[in-house]
mmCIF file of C-alpha atoms in Angstrom:
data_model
loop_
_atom_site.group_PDB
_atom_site.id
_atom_site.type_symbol
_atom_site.label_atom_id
_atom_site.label_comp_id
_atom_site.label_asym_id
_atom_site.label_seq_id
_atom_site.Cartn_x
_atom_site.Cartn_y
_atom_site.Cartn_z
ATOM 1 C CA UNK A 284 -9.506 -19.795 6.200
ATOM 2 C CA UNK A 285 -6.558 -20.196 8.463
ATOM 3 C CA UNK A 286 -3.350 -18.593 7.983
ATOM 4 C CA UNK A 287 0.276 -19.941 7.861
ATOM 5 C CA UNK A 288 0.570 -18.806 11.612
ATOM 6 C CA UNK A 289 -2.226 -20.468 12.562
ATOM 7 C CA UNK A 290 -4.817 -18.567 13.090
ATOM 8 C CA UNK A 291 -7.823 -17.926 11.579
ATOM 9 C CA UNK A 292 -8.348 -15.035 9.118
ATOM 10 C CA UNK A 293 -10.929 -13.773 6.763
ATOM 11 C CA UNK A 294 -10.724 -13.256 3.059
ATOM 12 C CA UNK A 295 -8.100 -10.285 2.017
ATOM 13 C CA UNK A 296 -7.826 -8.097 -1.078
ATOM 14 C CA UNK A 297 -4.670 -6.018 -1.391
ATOM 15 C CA UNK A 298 -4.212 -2.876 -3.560
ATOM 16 C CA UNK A 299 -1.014 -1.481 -4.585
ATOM 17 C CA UNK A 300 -1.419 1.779 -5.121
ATOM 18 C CA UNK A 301 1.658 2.176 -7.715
ATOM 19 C CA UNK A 302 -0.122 5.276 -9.909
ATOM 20 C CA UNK A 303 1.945 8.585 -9.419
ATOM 21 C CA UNK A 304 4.542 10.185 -11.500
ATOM 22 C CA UNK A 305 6.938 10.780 -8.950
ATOM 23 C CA UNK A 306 7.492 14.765 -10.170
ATOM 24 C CA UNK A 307 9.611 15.694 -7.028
ATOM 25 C CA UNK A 308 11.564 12.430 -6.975
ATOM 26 C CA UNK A 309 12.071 12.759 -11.323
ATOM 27 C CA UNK A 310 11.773 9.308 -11.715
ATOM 28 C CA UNK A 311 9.523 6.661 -11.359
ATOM 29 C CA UNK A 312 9.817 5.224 -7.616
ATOM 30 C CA UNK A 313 7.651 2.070 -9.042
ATOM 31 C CA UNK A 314 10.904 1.082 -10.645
ATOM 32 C CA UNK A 315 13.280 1.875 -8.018
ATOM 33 C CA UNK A 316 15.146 -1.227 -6.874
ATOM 34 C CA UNK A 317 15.482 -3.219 -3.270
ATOM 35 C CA UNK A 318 18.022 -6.362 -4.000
ATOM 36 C CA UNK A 319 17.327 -6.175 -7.750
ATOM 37 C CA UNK A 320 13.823 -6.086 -7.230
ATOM 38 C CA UNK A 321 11.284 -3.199 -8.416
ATOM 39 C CA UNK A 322 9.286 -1.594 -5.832
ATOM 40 C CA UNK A 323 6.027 -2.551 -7.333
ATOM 41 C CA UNK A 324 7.253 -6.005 -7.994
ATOM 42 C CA UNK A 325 8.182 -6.094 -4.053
ATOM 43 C CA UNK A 326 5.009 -4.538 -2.713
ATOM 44 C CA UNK A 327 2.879 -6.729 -4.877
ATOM 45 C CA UNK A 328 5.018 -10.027 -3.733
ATOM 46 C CA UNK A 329 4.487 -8.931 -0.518
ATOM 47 C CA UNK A 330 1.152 -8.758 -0.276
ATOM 48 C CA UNK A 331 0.836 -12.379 -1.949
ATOM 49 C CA UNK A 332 2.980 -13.625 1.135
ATOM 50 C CA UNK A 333 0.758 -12.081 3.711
ATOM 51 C CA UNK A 334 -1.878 -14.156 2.338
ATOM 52 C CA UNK A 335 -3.939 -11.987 -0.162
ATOM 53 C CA UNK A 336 -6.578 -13.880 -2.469
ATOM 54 C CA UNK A 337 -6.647 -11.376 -4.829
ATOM 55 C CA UNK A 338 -4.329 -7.860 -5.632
ATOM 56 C CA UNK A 339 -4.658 -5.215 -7.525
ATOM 57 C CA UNK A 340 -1.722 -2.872 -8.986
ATOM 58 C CA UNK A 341 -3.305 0.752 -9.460
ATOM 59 C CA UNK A 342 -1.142 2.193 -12.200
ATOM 60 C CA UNK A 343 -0.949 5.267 -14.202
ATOM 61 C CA UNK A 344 2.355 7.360 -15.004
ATOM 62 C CA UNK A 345 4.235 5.007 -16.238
ATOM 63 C CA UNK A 346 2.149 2.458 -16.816
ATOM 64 C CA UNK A 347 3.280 0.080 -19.733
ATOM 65 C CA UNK A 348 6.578 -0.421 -17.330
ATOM 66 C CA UNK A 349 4.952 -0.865 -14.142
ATOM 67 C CA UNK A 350 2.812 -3.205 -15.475
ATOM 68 C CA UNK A 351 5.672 -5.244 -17.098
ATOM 69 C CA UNK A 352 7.622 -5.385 -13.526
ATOM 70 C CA UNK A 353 5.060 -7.546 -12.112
ATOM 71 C CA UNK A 354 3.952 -9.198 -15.084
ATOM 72 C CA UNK A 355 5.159 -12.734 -13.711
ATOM 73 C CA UNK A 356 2.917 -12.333 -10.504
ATOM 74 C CA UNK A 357 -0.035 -13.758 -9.856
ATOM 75 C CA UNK A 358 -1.457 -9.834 -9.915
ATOM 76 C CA UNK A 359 -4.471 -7.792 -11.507
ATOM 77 C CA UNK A 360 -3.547 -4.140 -12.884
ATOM 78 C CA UNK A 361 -6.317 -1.030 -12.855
ATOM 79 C CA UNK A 362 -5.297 1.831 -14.883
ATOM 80 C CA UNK A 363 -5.984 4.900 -13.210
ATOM 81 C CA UNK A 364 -6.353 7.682 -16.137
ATOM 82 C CA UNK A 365 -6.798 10.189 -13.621
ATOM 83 C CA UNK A 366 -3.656 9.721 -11.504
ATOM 84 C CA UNK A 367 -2.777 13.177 -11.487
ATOM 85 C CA UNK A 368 -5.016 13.789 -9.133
ATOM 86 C CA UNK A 369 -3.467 11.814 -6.151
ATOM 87 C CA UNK A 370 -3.761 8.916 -4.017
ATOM 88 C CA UNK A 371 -7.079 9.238 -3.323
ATOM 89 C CA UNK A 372 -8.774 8.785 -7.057
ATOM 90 C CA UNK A 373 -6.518 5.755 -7.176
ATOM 91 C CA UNK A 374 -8.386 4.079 -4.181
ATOM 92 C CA UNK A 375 -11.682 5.099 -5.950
ATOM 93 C CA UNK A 376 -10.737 3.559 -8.774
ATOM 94 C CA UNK A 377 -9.705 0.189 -6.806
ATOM 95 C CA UNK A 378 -12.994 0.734 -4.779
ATOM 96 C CA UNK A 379 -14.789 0.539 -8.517
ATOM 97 C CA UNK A 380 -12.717 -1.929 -9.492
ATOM 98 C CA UNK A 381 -13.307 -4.719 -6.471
ATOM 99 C CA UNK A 382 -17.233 -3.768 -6.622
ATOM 100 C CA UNK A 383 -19.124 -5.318 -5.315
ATOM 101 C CA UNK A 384 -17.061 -6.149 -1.895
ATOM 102 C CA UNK A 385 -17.254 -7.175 1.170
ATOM 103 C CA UNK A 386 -13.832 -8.362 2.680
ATOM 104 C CA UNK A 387 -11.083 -6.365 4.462
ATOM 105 C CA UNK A 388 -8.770 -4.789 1.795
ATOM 106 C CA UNK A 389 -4.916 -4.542 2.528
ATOM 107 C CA UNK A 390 -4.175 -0.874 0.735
ATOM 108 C CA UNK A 391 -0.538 -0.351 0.211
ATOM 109 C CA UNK A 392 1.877 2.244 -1.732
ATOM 110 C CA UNK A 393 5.206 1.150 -3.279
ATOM 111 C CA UNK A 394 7.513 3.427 -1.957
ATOM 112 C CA UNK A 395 8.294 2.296 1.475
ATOM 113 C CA UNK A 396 11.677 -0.194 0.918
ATOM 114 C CA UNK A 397 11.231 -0.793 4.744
ATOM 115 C CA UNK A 398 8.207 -2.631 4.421
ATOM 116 C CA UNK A 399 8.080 -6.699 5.559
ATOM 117 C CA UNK A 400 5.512 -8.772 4.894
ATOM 118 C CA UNK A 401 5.734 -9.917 8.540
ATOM 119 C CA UNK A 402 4.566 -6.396 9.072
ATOM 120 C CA UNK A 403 1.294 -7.057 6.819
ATOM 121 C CA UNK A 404 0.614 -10.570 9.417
ATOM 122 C CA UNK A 405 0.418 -7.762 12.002
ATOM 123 C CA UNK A 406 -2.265 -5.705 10.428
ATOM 124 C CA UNK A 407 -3.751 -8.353 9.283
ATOM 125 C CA UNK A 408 -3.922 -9.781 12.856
ATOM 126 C CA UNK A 409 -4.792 -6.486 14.456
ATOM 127 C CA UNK A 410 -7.639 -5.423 12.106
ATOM 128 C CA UNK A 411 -9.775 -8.466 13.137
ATOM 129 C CA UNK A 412 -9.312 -7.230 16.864
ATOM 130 C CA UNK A 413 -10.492 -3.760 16.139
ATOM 131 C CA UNK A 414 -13.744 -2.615 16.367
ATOM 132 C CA UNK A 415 -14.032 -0.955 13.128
ATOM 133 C CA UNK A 416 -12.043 -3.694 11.800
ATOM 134 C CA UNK A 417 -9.422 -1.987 10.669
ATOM 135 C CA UNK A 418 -5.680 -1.286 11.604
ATOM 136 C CA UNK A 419 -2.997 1.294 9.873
ATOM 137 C CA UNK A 420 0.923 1.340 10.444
ATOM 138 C CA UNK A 421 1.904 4.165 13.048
ATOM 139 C CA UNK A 422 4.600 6.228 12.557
ATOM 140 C CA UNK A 423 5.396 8.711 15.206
ATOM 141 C CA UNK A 424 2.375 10.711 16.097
ATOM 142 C CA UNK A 425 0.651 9.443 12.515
ATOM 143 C CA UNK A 426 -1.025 6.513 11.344
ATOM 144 C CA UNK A 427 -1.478 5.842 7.712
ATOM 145 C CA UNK A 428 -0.783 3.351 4.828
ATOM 146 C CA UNK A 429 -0.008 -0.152 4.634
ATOM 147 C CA UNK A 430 -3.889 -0.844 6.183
ATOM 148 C CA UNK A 431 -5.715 -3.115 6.801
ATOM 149 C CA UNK A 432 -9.653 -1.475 6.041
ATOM 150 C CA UNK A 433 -12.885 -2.618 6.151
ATOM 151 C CA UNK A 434 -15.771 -2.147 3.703
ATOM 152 C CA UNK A 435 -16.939 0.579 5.687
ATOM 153 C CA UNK A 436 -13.466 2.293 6.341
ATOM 154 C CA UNK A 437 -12.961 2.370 2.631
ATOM 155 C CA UNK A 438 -16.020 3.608 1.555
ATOM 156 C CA UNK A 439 -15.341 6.554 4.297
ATOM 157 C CA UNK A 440 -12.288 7.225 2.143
ATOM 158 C CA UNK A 441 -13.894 7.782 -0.869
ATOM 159 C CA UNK A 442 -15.139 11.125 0.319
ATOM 160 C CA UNK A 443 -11.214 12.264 0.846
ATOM 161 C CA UNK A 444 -9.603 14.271 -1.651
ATOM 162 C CA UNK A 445 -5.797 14.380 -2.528
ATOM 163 C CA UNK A 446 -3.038 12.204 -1.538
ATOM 164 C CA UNK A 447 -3.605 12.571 2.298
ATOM 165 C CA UNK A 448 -7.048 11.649 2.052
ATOM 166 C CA UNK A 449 -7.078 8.547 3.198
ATOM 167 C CA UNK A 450 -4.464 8.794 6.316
ATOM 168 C CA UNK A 451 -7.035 11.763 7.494
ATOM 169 C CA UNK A 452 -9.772 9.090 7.403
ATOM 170 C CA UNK A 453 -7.517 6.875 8.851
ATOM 171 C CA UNK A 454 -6.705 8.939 11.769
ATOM 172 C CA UNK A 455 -9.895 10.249 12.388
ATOM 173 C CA UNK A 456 -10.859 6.900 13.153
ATOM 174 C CA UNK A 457 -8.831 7.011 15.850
ATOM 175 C CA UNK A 458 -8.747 4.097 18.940
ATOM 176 C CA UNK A 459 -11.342 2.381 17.022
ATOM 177 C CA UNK A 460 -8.620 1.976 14.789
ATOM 178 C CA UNK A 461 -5.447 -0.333 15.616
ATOM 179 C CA UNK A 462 -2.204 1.231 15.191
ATOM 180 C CA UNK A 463 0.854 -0.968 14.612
ATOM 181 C CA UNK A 464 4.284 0.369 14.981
ATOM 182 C CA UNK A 465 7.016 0.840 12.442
ATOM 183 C CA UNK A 466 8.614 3.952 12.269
ATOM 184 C CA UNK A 467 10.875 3.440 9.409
ATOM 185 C CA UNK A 468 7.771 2.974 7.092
ATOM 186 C CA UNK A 469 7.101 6.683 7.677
ATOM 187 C CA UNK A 470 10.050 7.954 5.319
ATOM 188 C CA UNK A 471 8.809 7.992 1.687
ATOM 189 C CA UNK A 472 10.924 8.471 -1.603
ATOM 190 C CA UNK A 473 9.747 11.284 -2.620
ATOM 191 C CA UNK A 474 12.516 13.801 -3.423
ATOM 192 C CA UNK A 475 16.291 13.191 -4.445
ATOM 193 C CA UNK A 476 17.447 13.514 -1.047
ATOM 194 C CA UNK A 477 15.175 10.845 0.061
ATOM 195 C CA UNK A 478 16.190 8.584 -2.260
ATOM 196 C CA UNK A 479 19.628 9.096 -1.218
ATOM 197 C CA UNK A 480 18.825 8.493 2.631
ATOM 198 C CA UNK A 481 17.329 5.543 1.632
ATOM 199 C CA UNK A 482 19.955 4.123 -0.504
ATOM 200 C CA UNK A 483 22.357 4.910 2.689
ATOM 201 C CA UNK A 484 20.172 2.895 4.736
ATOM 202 C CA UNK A 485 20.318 -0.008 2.429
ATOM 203 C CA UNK A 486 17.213 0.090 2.127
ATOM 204 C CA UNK A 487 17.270 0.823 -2.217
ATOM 205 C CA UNK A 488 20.517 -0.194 -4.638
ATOM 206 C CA UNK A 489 22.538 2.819 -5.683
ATOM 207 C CA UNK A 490 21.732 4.206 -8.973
ATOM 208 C CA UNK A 491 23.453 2.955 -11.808
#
């Protein structure tokens, strides 16, 4: 199909990987706010503007409220019962989920306020240039998540294990991989002091 920029793209699935239970941070980043609007609810939106056919949220702390902040979007939910055990069983269960499948998948967390969805038209753009098919957001000397994957890639990440398991996989890959820059999508809310930064940054509303 072709895209709103013109140029031609194949089908894309996005997953929103919105499962932990943000134990450093002691709240739930899901439900941290940009402009009024959840985290989850922005990540998911997000993906619907760069042109997804079809997202998943992956939820699991939390659940009943994460799925009620996207509740008015066009969105599926997983439940991941097994979220304790990081990142990487909530791409399983998305992998399990979109079975079978056979389209580039657009995997994203929720905690990066930074995020644009003209930042998605990039991977999305890049991936069908790469060889593997695939392209990850670079952040200094790392690439990881948002990325765009293909079958293959994702399959390759079932084998990882914990919540860097997939940005190993990821940068493993390496050149045959295409890395798009955006250093600010590197910072994650994951303790108090990074939700402060971030709220500095005006990148999150203050806490009430």
């Amino acid at each position: 199909m072709a895209s709103r920029r013109g140029v031609v793209t194949s089908a894309l699935v996005a997953v929103v990987l919105a499962a932990g239970g943000s134990t450093r941070l002691g709240r739930p980043k899901q439900l941290l706010t940009r402009d009024g609007e959840t985290l989850v609810h922005r990540a998911a939106r997000l993906a619907l503007a760069a042109g997804a056919s079809r997202v998943l949220v992956i939820v699991g702390a939390q659940a009943d409220d994460v799925v009620a902040a996207v509740r008015d979007l066009p969105v599926e939910y997983v439940v991941n019962a097994r979220w304790r055990e990081g990142l990487a069983g909530s791409v399983r269960v998305a992998v399990d989920a979109l079975a079978p499948h056979d389209h580039a998948t657009l995997l994203m967390t929720c905690d990066q306020p930074a995020l644009d969805a003209a930042h998605l038209w990039a991977l999305r753009e890049a991936s069908r240039r790469a060889t593997s098919g695939s392209a990850a957001t670079r952040f200094g000397d790392r690439v990881g998540v948002p990325a765009v994957v293909a079958p293959t890639m994702l399959r390759a990440a079932l084998a990882a294990q914990g919540d860097r398991g997939l940005r190993d996989a990821l940068n493993a890959a390496g050149a045959d991989v295409i890395a798009c820059d955006a250093p600010d999508l590197g910072v994650d809310i994951d303790t108090p002091e990074d939700l402060a930064a971030a709220v500095a940054r005006g990148w999150l509303d203050p806490l009430e």
